[in-house]
Coordinates of C-alpha atoms and ligand atoms in Angstrom, one line a residue:
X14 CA 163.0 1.2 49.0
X15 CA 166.5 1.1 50.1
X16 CA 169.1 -0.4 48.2
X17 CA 170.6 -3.6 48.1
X18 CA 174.5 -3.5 48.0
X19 CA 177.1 -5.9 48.2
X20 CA 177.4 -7.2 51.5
X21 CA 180.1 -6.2 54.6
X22 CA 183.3 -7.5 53.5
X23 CA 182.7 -8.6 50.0
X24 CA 183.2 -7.6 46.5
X25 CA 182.1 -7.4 42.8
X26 CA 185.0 -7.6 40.4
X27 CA 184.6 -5.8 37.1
X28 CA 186.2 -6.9 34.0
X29 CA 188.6 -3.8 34.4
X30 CA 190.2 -6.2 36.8
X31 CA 189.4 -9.3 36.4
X32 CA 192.2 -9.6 33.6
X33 CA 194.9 -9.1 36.3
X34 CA 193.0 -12.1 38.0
X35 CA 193.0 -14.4 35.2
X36 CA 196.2 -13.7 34.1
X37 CA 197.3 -14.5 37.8
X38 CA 195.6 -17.9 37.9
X39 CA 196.7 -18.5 34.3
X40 CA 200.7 -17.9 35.5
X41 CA 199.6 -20.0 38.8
X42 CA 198.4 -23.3 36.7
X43 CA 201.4 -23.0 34.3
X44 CA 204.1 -23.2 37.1
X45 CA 201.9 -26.0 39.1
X46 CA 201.5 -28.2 35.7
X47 CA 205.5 -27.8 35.2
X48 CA 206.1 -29.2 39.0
X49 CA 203.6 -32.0 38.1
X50 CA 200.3 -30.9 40.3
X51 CA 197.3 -31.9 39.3
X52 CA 193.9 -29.4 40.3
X53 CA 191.3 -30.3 42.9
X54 CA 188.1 -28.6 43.3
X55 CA 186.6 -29.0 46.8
X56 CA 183.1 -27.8 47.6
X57 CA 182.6 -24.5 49.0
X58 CA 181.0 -26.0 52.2
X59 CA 181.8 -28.7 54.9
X60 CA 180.6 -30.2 57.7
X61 CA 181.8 -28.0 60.4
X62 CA 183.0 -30.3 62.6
X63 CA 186.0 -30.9 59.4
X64 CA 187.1 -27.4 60.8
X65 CA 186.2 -27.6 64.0
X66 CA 188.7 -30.8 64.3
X67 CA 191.4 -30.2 61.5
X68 CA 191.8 -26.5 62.1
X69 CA 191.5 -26.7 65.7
X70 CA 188.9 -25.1 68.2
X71 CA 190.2 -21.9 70.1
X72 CA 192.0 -20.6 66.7
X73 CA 190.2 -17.3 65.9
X74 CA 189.3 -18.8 62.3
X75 CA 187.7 -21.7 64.3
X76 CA 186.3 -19.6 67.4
X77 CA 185.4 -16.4 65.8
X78 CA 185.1 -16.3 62.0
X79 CA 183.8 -19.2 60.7
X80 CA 180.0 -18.7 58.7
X81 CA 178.4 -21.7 60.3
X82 CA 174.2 -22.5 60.1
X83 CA 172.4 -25.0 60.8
X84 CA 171.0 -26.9 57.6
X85 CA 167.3 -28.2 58.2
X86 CA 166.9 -31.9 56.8
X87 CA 164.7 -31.8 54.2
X88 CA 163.2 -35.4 54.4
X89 CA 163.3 -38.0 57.2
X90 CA 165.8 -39.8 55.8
X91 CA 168.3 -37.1 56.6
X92 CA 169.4 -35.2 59.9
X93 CA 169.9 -31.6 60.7
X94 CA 173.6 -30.5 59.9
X95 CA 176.2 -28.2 61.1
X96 CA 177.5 -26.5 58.1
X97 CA 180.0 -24.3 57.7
X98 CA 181.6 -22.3 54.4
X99 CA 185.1 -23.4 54.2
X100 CA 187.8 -20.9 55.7
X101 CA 190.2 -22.4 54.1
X102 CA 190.7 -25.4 51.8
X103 CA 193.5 -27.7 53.1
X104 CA 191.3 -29.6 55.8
X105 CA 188.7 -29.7 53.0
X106 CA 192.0 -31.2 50.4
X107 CA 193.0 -33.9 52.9
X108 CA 189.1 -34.8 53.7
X109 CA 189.3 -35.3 50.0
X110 CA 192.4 -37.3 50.4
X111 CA 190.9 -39.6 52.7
X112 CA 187.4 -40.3 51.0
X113 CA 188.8 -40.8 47.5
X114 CA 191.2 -43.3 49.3
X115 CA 194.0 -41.7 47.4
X116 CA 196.7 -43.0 50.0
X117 CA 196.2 -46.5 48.3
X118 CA 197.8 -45.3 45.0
X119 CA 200.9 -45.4 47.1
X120 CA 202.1 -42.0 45.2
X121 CA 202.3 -38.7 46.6
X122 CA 199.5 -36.8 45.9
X123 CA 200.2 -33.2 44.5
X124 CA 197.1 -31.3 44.2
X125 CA 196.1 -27.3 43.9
X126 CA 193.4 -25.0 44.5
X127 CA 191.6 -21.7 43.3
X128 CA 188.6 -20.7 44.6
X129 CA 186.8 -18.5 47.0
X130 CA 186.9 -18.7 51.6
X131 CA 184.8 -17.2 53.7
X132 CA 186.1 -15.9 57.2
X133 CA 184.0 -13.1 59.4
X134 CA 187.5 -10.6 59.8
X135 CA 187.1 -7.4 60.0
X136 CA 187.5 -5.8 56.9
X137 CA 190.3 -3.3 55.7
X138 CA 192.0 -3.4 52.5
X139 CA 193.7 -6.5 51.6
X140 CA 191.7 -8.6 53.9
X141 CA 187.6 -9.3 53.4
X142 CA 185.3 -11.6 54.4
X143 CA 185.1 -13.8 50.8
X144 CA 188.6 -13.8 49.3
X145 CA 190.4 -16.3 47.1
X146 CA 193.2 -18.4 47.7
X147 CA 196.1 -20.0 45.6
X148 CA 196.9 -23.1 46.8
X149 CA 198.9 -26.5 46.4
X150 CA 199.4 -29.7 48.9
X151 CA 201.7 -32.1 48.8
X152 CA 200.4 -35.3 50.8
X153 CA 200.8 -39.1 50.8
X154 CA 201.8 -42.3 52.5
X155 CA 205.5 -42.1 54.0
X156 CA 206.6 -44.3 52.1
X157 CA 206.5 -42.2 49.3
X158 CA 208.0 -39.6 50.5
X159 CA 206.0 -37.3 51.8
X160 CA 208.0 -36.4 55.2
X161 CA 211.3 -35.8 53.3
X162 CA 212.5 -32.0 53.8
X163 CA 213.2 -31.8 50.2
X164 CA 209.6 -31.6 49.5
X165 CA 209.8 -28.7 51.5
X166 CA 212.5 -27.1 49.9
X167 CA 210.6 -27.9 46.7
X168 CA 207.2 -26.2 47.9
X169 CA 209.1 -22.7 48.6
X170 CA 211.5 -23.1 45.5
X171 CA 208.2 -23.2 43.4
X172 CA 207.2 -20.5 45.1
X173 CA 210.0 -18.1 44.4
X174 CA 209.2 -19.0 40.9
X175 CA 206.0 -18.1 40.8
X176 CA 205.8 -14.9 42.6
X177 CA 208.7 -14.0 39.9
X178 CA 206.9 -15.0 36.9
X179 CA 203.7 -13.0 38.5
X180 CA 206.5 -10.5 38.4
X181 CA 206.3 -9.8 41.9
X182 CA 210.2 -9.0 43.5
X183 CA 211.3 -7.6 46.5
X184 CA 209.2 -10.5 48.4
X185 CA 210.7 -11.9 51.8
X186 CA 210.3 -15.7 52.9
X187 CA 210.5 -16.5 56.6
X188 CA 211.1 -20.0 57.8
X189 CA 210.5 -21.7 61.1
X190 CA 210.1 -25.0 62.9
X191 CA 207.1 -25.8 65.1
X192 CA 208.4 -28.8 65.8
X193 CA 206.8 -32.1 65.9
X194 CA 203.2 -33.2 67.8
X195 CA 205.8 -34.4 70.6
X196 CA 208.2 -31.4 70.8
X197 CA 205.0 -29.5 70.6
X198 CA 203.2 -29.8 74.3
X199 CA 206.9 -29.2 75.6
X200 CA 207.0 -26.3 74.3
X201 CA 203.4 -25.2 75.1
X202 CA 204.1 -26.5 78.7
X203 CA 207.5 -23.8 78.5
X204 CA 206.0 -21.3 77.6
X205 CA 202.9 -21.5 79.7
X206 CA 205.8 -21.5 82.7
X207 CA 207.3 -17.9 81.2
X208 CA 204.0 -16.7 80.5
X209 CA 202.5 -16.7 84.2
X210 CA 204.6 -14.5 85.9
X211 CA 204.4 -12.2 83.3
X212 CA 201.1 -11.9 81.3
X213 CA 198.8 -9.6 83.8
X214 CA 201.0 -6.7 81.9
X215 CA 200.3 -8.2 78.8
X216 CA 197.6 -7.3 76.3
X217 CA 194.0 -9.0 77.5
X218 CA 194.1 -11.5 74.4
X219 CA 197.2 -12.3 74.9
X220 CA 195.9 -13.0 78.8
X221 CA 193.6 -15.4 77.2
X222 CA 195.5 -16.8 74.9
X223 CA 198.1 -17.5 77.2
X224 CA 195.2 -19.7 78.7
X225 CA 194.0 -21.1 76.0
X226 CA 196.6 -21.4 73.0
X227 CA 199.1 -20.0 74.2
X228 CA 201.3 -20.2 71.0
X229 CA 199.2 -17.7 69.7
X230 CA 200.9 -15.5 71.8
X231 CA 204.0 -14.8 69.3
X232 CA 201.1 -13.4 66.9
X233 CA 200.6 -10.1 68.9
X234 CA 201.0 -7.5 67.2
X235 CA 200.2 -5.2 70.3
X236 CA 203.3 -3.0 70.4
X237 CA 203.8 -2.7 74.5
X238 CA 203.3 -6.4 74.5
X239 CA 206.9 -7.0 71.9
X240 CA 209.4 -6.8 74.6
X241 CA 208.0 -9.4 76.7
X242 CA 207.6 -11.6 73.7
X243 CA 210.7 -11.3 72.2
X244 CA 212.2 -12.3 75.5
X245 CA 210.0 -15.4 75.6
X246 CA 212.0 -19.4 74.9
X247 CA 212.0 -20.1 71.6
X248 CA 210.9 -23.1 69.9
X249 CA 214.1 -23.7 68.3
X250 CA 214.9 -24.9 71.9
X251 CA 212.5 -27.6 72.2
X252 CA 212.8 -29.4 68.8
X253 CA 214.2 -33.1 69.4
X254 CA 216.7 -34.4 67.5
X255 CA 214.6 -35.8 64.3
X256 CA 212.7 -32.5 64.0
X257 CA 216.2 -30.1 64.2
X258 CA 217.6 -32.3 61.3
X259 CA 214.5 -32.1 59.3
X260 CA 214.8 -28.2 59.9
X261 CA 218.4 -27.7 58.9
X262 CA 217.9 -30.3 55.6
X263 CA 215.2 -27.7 54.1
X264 CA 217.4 -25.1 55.2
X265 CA 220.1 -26.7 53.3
X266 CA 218.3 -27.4 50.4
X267 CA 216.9 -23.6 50.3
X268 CA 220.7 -22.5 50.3
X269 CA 221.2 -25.2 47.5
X270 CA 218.4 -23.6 45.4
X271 CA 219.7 -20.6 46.3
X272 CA 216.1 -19.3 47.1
X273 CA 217.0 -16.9 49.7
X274 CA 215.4 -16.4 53.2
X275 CA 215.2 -15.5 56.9
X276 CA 214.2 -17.8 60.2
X277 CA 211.8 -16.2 62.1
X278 CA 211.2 -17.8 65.0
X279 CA 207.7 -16.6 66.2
X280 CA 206.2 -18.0 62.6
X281 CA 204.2 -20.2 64.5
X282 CA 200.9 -19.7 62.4
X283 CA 197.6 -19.1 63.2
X284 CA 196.3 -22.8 62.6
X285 CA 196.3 -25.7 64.9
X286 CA 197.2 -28.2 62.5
X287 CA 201.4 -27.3 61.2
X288 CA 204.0 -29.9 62.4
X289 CA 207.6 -28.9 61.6
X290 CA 208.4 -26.5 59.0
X291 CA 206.1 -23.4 58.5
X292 CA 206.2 -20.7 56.2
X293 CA 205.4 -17.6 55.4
X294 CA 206.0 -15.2 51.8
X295 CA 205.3 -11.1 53.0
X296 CA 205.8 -8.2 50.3
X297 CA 206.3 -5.1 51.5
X298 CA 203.9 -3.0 49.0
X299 CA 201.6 -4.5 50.9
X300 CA 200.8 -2.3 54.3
X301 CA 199.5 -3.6 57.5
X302 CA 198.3 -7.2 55.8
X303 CA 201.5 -7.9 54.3
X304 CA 201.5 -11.6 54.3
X305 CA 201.1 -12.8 50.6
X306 CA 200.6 -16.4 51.5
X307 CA 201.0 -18.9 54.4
X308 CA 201.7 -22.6 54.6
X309 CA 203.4 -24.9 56.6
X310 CA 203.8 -28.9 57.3
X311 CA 201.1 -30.8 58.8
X312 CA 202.0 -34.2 59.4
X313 CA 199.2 -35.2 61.8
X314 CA 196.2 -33.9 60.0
X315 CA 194.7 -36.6 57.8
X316 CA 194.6 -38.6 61.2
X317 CA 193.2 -35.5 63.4
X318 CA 189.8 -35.9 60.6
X319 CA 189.8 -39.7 60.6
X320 CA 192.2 -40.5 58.3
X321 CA 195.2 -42.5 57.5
X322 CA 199.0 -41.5 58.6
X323 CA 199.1 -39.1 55.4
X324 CA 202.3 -36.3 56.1
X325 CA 201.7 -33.3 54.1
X326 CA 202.8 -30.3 53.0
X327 CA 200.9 -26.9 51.6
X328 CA 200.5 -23.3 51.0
X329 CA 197.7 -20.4 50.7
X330 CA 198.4 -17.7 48.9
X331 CA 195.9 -14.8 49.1
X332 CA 195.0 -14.0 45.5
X333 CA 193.2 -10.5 46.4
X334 CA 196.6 -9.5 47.7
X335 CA 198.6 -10.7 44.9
X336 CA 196.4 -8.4 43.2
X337 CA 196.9 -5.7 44.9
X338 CA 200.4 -6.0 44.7
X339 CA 200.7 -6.1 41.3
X340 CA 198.6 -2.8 40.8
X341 CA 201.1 -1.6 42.8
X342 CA 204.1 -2.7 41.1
X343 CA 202.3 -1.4 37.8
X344 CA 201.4 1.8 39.3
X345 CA 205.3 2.2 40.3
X346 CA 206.6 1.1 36.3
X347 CA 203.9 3.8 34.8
X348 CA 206.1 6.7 36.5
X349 CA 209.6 4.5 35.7
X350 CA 211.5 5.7 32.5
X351 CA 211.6 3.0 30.2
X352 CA 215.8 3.4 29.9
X353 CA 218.2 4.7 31.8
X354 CA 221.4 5.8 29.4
X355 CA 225.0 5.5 31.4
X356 CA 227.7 6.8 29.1
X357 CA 231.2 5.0 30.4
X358 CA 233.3 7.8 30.6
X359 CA 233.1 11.4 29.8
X360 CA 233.9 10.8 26.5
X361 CA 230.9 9.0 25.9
X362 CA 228.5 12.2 26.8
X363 CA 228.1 13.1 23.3
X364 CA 227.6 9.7 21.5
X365 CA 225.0 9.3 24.9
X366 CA 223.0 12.4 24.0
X367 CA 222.8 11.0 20.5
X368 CA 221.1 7.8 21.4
X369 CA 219.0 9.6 23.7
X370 CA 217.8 11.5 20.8
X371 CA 217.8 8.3 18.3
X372 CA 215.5 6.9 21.0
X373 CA 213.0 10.0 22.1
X374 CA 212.0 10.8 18.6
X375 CA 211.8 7.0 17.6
X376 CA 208.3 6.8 19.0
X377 CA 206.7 10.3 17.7
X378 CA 203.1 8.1 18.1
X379 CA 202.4 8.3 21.9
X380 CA 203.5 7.3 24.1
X381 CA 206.6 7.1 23.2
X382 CA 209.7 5.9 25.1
X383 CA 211.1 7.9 28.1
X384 CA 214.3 7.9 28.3
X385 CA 216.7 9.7 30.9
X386 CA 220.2 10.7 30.5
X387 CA 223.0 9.5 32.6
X388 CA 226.4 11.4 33.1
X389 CA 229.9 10.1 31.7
X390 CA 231.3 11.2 34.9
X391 CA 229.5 9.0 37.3
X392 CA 231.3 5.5 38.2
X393 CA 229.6 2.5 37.1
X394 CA 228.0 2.2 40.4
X395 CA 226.5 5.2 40.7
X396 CA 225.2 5.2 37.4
X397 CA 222.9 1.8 38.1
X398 CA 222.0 3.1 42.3
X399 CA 220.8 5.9 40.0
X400 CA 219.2 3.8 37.2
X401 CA 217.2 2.0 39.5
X402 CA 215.6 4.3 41.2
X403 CA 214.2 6.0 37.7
X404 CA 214.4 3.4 34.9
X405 CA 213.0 0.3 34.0
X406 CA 216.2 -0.9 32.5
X407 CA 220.6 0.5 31.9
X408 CA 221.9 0.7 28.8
X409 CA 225.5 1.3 28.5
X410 CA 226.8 3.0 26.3
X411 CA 231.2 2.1 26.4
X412 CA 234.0 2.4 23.2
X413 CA 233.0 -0.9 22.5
X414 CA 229.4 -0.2 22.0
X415 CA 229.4 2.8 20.7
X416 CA 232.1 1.1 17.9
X417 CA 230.2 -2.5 17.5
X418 CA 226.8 -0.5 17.8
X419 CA 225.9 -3.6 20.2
X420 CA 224.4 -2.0 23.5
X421 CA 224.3 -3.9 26.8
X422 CA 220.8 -3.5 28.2
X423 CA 219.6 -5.2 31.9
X424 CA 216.6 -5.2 32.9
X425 CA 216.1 -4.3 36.8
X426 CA 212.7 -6.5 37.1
X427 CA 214.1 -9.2 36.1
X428 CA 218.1 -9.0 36.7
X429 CA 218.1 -10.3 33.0
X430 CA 221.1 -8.4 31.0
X431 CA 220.8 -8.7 27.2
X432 CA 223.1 -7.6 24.3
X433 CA 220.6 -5.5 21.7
X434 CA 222.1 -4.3 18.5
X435 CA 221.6 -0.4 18.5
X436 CA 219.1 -0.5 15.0
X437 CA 216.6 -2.9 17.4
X438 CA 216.7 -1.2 20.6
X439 CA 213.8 1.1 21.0
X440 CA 212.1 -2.1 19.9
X441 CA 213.3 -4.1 22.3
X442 CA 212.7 -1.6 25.2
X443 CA 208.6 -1.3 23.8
X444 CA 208.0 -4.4 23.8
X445 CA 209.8 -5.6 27.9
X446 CA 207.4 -2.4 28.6
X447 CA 204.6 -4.6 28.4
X448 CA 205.5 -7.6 30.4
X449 CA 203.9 -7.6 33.6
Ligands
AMP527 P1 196.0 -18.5 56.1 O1 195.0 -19.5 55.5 O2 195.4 -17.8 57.2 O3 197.3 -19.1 56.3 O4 196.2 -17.4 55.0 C1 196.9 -17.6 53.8 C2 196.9 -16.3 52.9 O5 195.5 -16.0 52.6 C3 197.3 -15.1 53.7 O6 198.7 -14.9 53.6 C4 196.6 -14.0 52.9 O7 197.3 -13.6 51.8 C5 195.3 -14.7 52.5 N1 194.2 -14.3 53.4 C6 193.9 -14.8 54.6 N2 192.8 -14.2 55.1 C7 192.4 -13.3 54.2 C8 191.3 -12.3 54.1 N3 190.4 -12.2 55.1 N4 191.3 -11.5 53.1 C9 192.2 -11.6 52.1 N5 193.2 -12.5 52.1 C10 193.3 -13.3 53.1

């Protein structure tokens, strides 16, 4: 007999990992409790049609990926059903929305997710064909709210807090506007006028696309295709008035936060439904499928599925890739030395090597601490570029300290710089070894 195996695409998660996941979703549903979200489980399938209409037909999740079957009724009293296993959760959230008629509380609704999708990619690493998303929407009646840019600049400030208390850094947020469901067909209608004389030398989905969705055209990622993209209008262009204010009042509000990011402006996002802002959160560590999570505005959802006017805001993040990334970012602190000492001055050297000493035979139980030696001679500055790239964390070791015996320590993970009396410090370095 042959044997059975997990199928194409998906995976079994043994409990050597699944402590990185809990401890993910654990950090996840602290930060969402402190910005006052509430969790919402949605089932794992729809009606298709919820997808079909909210996500929007000729998207790829829509056209090719969805896991869709034909459920038999079972008695007379019920009919035959398109089903489909959710791809993703927000159109599922703002069905939700509707049914439980939450619009009539007059609030805004702050809800978040965790819990498996199902799309038929083609599978690599960092993308499969069950994963699990991290997500949070932001939806209500207008007036409470729910249109305002700050709730924007809210979403992605909550955001950078999260990915650094996951203790994920070097992470890079890219902001655009798609504009509203006016500005929207202008801009489709613009770039369908740039794209004819030009897409026969273009890749053959972006020929198609360019007939069909022909937004989805600023996804290629076909390298020949680049120049004729970036050389494409840009939506920026076609925003009206209401829609470039709402833009530049998130931006403002990012710069007040000071939650720092780029404008991109072929984030245009792969489903149907984003109105205005959109969003995305990519970490480098990450390869090919760098995006760590996705989101965007959708103002005209809850209508496109039946609903009420119900603006909204949300993100998915893709928890499999969070995971990854952290692995990575714990495989990369195994090899860093846990301290990095920088004597100020050359006549420092000496009192350095002693510390050094102090510290590498503090530990005789393994493993100890690792400790590397700076050089009195090197500036300040080249001390920490040389820090960095070894250590975990500086200490300095100046008159002052070596007099006071009160070390200045900072952390590179977290920027944090702490003064640690000399008796406590190989302490103090054990124990921020074992923070994520
Ligand atoms: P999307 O719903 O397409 O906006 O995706 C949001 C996030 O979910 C992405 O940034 C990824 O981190 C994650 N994601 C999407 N598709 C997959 C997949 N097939 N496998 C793993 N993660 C995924």
């Amino acid at each position: 007999m042959t044997t059975l195996k997990a199928v194409r695409g998906t995976r079994d998660l043994l409990p050597a990992e699944t402590g990185l996941w809990n401890r993910i979703e654990a950090t996840a549903r602290s930060v969402f409790e402190r910005y006052n979200f509430g969790e919402i489980r949605t089932p794992v399938f729809e009606d298709t049609a919820l997808f079909s209409r909210g996500v929007g037909e000729e998207t790829d999740i829509v056209s090719k990926e969805m896991y869709t079957w034909e459920d038999r009724a079972r008695a007379q009293s019920e009919k035959t059903q398109q089903l489909t296993l959710r791809p993703e959760n927000t159109a599922g959230v703002v069905r939700a929305y509707i049914e439980h008629k939450l619009g009539e509380t007059g609030q805004l609704q702050k809800l978040y997710y965790i819990g498996p999708q199902f799309r038929r990619e083609r599978p690599q690493k960092g993308r499969y064909r069950q994963f699990s998303q991290i997500g949070a929407e932001v939806i209500g009646p207008v007036s409470a709210g729910s249109e305002s840019p700050l709730r924007d600049a809210e979403v992605l400030e909550m955001l950078s807090t999260l990915l650094d208390e996951l203790g994920i850094s070097g992470w890079t947020l890219k902001i655009n506007s798609v504009g509203s469901a006016s500005d929207r067909p202008k801009y489709i209608e613009t770039l369908k006028a740039a794209l004819a004389p030009i897409v026969s030398q273009m890749c053959v989905d972006c020929q198609r696309r360019a007939v069909t969705n022909p937004l989805r055209v600023l996804d290629c990622k076909v390298p020949e295709d680049q120049p004729f993209i970036d050389a494409l209008p840009r939506i920026a262009d076609s925003l009206d008035e209401d829609s470039k204010a709402h833009f530049a009042a998130v931006c403002a509000a990012l710069d007040a936060a000071s939650v720092p990011y780029t404008r991109d402006h072929r984030l245009v996002r792969g489903l149907d439904y984003y109105t205005r802002t959109t969003f995305e959160f990519t970490h480098g560590g990450l390869g090919a499928q760098n995006a760590l999570l996705g989101g965007g505005r959708y103002d005209g959802l809850s209508e496109l599925i039946g609903g009420p006017k119900a603006p909204g805001i949300g993100f998915a993040m893709g928890e499999d890739r969070l995971v990854l990334t952290l692995q990575a970012v714990e495989a990369a602190k195994a090899e860093l030395a846990d301290a990095y000492i920088a004597p100020l001055g050359e006549a420092q050297n000496a009192a350095a090597l002693e510390l050094a000493r102090e510290l590498r035979r503090s530990q005789p139980d393994r493993p100890g601490l690792r400790i590397e030696l700076g050089d009195g001679s090197f500036r300040l500055k080249k001390s920490f570029e040389a820090a960095d790239k070894v250590a975990r964390t500086i200490v300095m070791l100046g008159e002052d300290e070596a007099k006071s015996g009160i070390l200045t320590v900072k952390d590179f993970a977290s920027g944090v710089q702490s003064k640690v009396a000399r008796v406590e410090l190989a302490a103090f370095l054990l124990s921020s070894r074992n923070k994520y």
